Coordinates of C-alpha atoms in Angstrom, one line a residue:
X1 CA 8.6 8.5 -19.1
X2 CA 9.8 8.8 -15.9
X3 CA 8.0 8.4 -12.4
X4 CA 9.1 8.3 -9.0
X5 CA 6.8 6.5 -6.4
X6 CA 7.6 7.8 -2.6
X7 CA 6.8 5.8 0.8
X8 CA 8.2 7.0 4.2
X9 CA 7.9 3.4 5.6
X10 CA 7.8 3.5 9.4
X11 CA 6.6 -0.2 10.3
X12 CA 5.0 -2.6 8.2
X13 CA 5.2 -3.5 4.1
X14 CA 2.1 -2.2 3.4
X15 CA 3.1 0.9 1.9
X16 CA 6.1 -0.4 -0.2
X17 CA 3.8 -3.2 -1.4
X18 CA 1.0 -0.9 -2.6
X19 CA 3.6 1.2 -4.6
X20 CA 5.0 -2.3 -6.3
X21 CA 1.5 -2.8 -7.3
X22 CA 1.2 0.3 -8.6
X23 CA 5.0 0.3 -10.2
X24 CA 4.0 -3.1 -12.1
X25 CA 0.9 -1.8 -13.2
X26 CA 2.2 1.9 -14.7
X27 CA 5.1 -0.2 -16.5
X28 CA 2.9 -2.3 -17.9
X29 CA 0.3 -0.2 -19.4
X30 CA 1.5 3.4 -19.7
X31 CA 3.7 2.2 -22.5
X32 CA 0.7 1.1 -24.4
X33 CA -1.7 4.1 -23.7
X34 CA 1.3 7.1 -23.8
X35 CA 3.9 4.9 -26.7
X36 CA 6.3 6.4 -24.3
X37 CA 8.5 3.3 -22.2
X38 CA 8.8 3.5 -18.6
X39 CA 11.3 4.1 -16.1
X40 CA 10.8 4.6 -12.4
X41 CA 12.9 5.1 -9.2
X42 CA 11.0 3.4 -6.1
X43 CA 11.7 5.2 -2.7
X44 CA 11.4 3.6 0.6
X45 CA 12.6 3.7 4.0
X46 CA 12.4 0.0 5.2
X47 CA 15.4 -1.9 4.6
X48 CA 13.0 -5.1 3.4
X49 CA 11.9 -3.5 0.2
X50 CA 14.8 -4.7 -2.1
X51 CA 13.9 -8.2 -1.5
X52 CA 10.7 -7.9 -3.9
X53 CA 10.9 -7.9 -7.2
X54 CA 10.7 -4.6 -8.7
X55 CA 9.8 -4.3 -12.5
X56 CA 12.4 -4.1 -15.5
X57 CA 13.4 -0.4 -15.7
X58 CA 12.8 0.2 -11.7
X59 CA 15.3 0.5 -9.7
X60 CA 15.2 1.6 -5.3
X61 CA 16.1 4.3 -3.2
X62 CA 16.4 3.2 0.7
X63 CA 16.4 5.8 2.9
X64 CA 17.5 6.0 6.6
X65 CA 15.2 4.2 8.4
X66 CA 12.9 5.7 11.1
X67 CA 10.6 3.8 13.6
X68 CA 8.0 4.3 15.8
X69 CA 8.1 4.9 19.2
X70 CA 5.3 6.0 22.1
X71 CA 6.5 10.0 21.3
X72 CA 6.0 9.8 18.2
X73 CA 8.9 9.0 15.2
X74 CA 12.4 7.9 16.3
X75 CA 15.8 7.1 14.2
X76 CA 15.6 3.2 13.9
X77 CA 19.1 2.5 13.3
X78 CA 21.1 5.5 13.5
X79 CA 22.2 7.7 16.7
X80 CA 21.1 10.8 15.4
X81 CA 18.5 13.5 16.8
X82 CA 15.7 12.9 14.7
X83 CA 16.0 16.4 13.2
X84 CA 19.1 15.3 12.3
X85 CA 18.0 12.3 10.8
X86 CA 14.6 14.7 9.0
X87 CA 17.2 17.4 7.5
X88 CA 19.4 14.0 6.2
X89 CA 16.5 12.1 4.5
X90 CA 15.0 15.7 3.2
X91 CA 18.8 16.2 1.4
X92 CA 18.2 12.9 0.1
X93 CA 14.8 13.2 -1.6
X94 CA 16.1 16.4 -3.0
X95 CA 19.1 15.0 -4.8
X96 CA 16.4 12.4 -6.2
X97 CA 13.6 14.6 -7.3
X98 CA 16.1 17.1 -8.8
X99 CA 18.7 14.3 -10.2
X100 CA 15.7 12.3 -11.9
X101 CA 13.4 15.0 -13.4
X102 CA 10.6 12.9 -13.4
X103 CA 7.3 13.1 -15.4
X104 CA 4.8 11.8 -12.7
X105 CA 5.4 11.5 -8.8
X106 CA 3.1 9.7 -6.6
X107 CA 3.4 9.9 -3.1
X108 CA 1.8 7.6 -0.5
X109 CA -0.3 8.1 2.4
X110 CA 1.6 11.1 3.9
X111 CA 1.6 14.2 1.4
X112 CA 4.7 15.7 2.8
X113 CA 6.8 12.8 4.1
X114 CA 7.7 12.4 8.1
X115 CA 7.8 16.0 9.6
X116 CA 7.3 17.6 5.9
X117 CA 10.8 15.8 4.9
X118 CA 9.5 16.1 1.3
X119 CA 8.0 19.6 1.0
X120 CA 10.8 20.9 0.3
X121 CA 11.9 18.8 -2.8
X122 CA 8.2 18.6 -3.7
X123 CA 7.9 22.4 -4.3
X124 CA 11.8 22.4 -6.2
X125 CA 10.6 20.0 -8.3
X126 CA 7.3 21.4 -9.5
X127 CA 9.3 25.2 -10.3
X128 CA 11.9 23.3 -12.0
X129 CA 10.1 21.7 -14.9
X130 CA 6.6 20.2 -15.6
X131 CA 5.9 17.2 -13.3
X132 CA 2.4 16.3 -11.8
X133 CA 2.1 15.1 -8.0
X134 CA -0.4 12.7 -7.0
X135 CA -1.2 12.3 -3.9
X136 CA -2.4 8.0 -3.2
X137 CA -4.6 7.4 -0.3
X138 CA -5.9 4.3 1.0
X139 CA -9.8 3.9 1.1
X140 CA -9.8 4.5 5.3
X141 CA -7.2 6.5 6.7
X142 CA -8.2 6.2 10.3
X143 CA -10.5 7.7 12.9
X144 CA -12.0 11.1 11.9
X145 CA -10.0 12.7 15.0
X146 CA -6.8 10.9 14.0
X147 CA -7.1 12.1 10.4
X148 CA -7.5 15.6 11.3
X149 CA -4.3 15.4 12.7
X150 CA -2.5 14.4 10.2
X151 CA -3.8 16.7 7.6
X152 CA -2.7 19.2 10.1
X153 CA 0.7 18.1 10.3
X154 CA 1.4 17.8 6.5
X155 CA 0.4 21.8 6.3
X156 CA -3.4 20.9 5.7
X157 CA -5.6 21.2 2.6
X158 CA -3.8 24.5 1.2
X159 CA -0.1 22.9 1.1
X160 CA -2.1 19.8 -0.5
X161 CA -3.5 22.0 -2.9
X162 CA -0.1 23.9 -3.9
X163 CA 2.0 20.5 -3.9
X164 CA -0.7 17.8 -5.7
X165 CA -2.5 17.9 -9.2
X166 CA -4.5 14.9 -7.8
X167 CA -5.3 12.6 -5.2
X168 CA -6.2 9.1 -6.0
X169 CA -8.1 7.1 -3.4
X170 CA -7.3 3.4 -4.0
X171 CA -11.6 2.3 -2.8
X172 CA -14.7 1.7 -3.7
X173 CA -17.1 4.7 -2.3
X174 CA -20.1 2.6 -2.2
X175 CA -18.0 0.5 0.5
X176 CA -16.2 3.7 2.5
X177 CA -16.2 6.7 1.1
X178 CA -13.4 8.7 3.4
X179 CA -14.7 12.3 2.6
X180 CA -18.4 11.5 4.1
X181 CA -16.9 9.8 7.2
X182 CA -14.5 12.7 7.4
X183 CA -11.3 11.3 7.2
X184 CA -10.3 13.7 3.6
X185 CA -11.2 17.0 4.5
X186 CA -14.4 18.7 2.3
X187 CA -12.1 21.1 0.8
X188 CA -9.8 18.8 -0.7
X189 CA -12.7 17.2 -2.9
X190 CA -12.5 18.9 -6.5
X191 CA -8.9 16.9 -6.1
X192 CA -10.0 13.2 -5.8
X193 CA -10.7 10.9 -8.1
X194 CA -11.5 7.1 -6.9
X195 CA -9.6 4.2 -8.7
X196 CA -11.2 1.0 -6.9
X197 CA -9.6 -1.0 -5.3
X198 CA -6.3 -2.0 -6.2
X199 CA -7.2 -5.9 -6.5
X200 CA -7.6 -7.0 -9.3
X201 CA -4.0 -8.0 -11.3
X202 CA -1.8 -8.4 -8.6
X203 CA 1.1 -9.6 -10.0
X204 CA 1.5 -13.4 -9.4
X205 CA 5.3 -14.1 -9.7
X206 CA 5.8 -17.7 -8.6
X207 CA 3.0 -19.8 -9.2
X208 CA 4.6 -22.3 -7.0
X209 CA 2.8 -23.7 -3.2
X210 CA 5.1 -24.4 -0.2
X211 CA 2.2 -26.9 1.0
X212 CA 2.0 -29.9 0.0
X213 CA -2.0 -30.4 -0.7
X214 CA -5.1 -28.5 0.3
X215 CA -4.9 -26.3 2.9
X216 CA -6.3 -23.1 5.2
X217 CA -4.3 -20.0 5.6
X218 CA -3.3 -17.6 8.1
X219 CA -1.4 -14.5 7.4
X220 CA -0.5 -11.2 9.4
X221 CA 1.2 -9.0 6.7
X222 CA 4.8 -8.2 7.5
X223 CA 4.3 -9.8 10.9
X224 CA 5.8 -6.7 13.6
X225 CA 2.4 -7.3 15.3
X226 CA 0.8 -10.2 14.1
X227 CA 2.0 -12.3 17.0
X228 CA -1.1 -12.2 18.5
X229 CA -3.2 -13.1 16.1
X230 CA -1.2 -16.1 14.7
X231 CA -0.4 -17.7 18.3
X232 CA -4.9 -18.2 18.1
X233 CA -4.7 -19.6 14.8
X234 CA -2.3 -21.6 15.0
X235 CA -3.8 -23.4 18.0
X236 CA -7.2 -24.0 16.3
X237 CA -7.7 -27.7 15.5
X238 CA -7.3 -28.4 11.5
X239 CA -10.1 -30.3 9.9
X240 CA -9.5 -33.7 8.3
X241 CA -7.9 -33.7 5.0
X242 CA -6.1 -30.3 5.5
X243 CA -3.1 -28.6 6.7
X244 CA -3.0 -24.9 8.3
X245 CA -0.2 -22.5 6.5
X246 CA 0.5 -20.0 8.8
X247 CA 2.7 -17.1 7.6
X248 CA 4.2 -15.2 10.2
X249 CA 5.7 -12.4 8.1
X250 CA 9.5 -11.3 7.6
X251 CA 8.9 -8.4 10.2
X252 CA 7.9 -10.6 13.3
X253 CA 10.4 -10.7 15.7
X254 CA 12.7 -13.8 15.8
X255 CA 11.7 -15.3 19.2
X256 CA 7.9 -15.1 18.4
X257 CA 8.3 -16.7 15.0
X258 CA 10.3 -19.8 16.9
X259 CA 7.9 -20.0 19.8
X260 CA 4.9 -20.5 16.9
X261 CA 7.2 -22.7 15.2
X262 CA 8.0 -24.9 18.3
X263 CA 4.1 -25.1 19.4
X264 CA 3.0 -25.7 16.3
X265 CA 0.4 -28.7 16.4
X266 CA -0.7 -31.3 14.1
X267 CA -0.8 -30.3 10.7
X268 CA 0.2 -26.8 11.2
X269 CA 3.4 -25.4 9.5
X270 CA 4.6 -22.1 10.0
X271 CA 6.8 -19.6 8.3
X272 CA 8.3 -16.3 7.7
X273 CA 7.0 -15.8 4.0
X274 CA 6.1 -17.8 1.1
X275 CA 7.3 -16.8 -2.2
X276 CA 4.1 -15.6 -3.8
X277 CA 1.2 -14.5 -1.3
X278 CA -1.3 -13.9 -3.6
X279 CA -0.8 -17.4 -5.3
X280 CA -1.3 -19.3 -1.9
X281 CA -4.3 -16.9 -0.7
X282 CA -6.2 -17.8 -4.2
X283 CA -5.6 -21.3 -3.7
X284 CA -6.7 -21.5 -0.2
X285 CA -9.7 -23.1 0.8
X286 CA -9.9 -20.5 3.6
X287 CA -8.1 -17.1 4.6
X288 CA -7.9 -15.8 8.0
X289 CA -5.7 -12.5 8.1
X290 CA -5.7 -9.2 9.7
X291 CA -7.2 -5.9 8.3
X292 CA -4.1 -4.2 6.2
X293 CA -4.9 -2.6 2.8
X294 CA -3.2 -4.9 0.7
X295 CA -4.1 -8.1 2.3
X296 CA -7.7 -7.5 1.6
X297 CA -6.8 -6.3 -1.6
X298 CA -5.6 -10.0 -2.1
X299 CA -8.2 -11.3 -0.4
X300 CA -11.1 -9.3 -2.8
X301 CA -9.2 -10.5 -5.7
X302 CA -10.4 -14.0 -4.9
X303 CA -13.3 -15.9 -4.4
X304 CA -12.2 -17.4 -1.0
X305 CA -14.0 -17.1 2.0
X306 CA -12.2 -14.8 4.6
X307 CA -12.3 -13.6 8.0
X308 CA -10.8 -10.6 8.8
X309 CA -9.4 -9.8 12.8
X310 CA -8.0 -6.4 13.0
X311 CA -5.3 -4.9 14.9
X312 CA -6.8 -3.4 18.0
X313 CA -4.3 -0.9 18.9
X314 CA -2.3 2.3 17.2
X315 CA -4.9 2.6 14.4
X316 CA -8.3 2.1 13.6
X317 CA -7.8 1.5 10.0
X318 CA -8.1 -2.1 9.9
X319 CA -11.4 -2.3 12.3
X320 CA -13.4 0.5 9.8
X321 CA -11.7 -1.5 6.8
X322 CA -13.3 -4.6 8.3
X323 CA -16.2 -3.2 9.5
X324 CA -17.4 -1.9 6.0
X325 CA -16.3 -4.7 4.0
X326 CA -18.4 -7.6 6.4
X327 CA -21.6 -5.1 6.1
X328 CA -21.3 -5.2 2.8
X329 CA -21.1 -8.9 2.6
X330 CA -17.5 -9.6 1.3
X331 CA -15.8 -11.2 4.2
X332 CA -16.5 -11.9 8.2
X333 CA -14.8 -10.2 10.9
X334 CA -14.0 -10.9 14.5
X335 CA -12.3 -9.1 17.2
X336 CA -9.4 -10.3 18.5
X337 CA -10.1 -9.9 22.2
X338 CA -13.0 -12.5 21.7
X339 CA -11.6 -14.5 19.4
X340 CA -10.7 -18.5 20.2
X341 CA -9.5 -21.9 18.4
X342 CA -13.1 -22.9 19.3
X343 CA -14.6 -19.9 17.3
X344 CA -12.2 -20.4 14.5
X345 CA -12.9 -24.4 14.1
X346 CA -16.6 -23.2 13.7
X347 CA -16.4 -20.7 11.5
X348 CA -14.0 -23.4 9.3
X349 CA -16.8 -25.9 9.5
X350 CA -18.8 -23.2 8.6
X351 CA -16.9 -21.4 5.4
X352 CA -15.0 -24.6 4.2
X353 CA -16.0 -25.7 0.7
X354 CA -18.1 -22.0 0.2
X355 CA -17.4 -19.5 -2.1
X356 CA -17.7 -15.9 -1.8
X357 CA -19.0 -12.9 -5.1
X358 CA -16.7 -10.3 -4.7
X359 CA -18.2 -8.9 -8.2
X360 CA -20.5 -5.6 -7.3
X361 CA -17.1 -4.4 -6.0
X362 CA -15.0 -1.9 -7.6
X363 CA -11.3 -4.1 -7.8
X364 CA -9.5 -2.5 -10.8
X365 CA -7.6 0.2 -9.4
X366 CA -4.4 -1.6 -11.2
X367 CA -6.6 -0.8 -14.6
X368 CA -8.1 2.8 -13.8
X369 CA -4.6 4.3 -12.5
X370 CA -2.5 3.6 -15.4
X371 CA -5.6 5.3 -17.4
X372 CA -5.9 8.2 -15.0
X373 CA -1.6 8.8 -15.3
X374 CA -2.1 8.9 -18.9
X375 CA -4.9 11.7 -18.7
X376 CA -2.7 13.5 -16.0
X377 CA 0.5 13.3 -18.2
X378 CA -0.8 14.3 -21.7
X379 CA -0.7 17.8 -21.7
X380 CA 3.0 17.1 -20.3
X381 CA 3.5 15.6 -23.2
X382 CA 1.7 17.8 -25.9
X383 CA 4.3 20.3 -24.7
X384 CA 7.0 18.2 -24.9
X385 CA 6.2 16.9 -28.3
X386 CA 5.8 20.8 -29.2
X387 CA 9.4 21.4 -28.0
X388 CA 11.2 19.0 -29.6
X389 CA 9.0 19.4 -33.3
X390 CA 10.2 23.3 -33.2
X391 CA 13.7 21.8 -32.2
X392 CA 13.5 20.3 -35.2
X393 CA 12.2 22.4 -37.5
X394 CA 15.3 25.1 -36.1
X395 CA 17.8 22.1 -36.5
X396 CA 16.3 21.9 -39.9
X397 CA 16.5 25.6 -40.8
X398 CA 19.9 26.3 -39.7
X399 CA 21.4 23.2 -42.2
X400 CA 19.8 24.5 -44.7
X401 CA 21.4 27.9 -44.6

């Protein structure tokens, strides 16, 4: 069984981590509800995506990077018009798609790619052979307005409808439910089928802690605009009988991750990364993050008390992901314009030594896609099973004559 899981990777992990999850997840349960192994081809387009662990049978695809830039997407690395750099990365997802022949493709977030780069191989793909296109969403996409946008830009709900067998949106509904609040437009319903989210059986690789007893954590994702954030944390004072982890993330910038470092009080150690996130965030007495999809997803996996402080600029994503998830009483959040040490060391004195029942929410998307894949691929491979049974039988017929 083949898959191929696309990203187009602009800024931030979070995309390239939520297809890891998702890649660990299909390889280790579509053997046992298909009997077919798995083998899968992860595409990405930030250069940090190698450095995780991908599973056994996986293997990456980086492409040219691109970045963002006030006017919209930009080259990050190469001089290159960024039609140039479009048509380039396009080429490249077609060789892929048609090279591979895979069995299931699922693409993240974006349904076409940056400037429909992957319409093109989408639609080769789907004439050449049978394959079924999923389309993963995260539970909030952004502001209504924002949204709208976007669908616009991919070709809207008719080239969603041509390209996709499915969209999966990795929430819970009874949290946010991104067709009521008009972020998935109406038509596209019929399509989506909700996995929960994808929390629960996070691969935990290491099962080793950088700190050396109990502690509180602060983490900002990859880091490219976390600085913020983590410069408040990290100046909060520490209760007695803990230390303060901050991770900074392997995206912030070099001279912000040594200015936290160097003003770094009592008790407080700062890095880039730990080894294994979701070890340290379970371990935690406390989490204090921002509002990305797959910290929260880390964060719901646990029973740790949490308060989420959202990026205030670019996207509202993270402020209606926090925003739903404190009124439904699974974490706190905070804006960061009001936020100070002083609020932070109450809210520790506050949430140290609680716990937190995460259990009315939906958190086994990790469970409920493998199962959904399965359902998608089997009349793939009734057909196939068909073919090769006749292939036989004529292999059979023409010995015995």
């Amino acid at each position: 069984m083949r898959i191929v899981l696309y990203s187009h990777d602009s800024v931030g992990l979070g995309h390239v981590r939520r297809n890891l999850a998702l890649a660990h997840a299909l390889s280790n349960q579509l053997p046992g509800l298909t009997g077919r192994p798995v083998t899968g081809i992860l595409i990405t387009g930030t250069p940090h995506a190698p450095a995780f662990a991908a599973p056994a049978g996986w293997d990456w695809v980086l492409l040219p990077g691109i970045g963002k830039s006030p006017d919209g997407y930009r080259p990050r690395n190469l001089t290159l018009p960024m039609a140039e750099l479009v048509a380039l990365r396009a080429r490249l997802l077609h060789g892929v798609l048609s090279g591979f022949r895979p069995d299931l493709m699922i693409v993240d977030r974006h349904a076409t790619g940056v400037h429909r780069e992957l319409e093109s191989a989408l639609r080769h793909a789907r004439a050449a052979g049978p394959v079924r296109v999923v389309l993963g969403l995260r539970e909030v996409l952004d502001s209504p307005g924002t949204a709208f946008t976007e669908w616009a830009r991919c070709g809207g709900p008719r080239v969603v409808q041509d390209l996709f067998d499915a969209i999966w949106v990795y929430g819970d509904p009874a949290v946010h439910d991104p067709v009521a609040s008009g972020e998935i437009p109406f038509a596209l319903r019929k399509l989506i089928r909700y996995t929960g989210y994808l929390a629960a059986g996070r691969p935990s690789v290491s099962g080793t802690n950088c700190m050396p007893g109990p502690y509180f954590m602060t983490t900002v994702g990859g880091g490219s605009d976390g600085y913020a954030l983590a410069r408040i944390t990290s100046a909060a004072p520490v209760p007695a009988g803990l230390r303060h982890l901050v991770v900074a993330g392997p995206q912030m910038p070099a001279g912000q991750l040594s200015e936290l470092q160097r003003h770094a009080g009592p008790g407080v150690t700062v890095v880039s990364a730990v080894d294994d996130i979701v070890f340290h965030i379970r371990h935690a007495a406390a989490v204090i993050a921002m509002g990305g999809y797959n910290t929260v997803c880390e964060i719901m996996s646990t029973n740790v008390p949490a308060l989420i402080v959202p990026r205030n600029q670019s996207r509202a994503e993270q402020r209606i992901r926090a925003l739903a998830l404190a009124k439904a009483g699974y974490l706190d959040q905070h804006d960061i314009e009001t936020l100070t040490p002083q609020f932070l060391s109450g809210w520790l004195s506050a949430r140290l030594g609680t716990t937190v029942d995460r259990r009315r929410a939906v958190l086994d998307g990790l469970i409920r896609v493998p199962q959904l894949a399965a359902q998608l691929l089997q009349p793939v491979f009734q057909a196939d099973d068909v073919d090769a049974a006749a292939a036989s039988k004529d292999g059979a017929a023409r010995v015995a004559v």
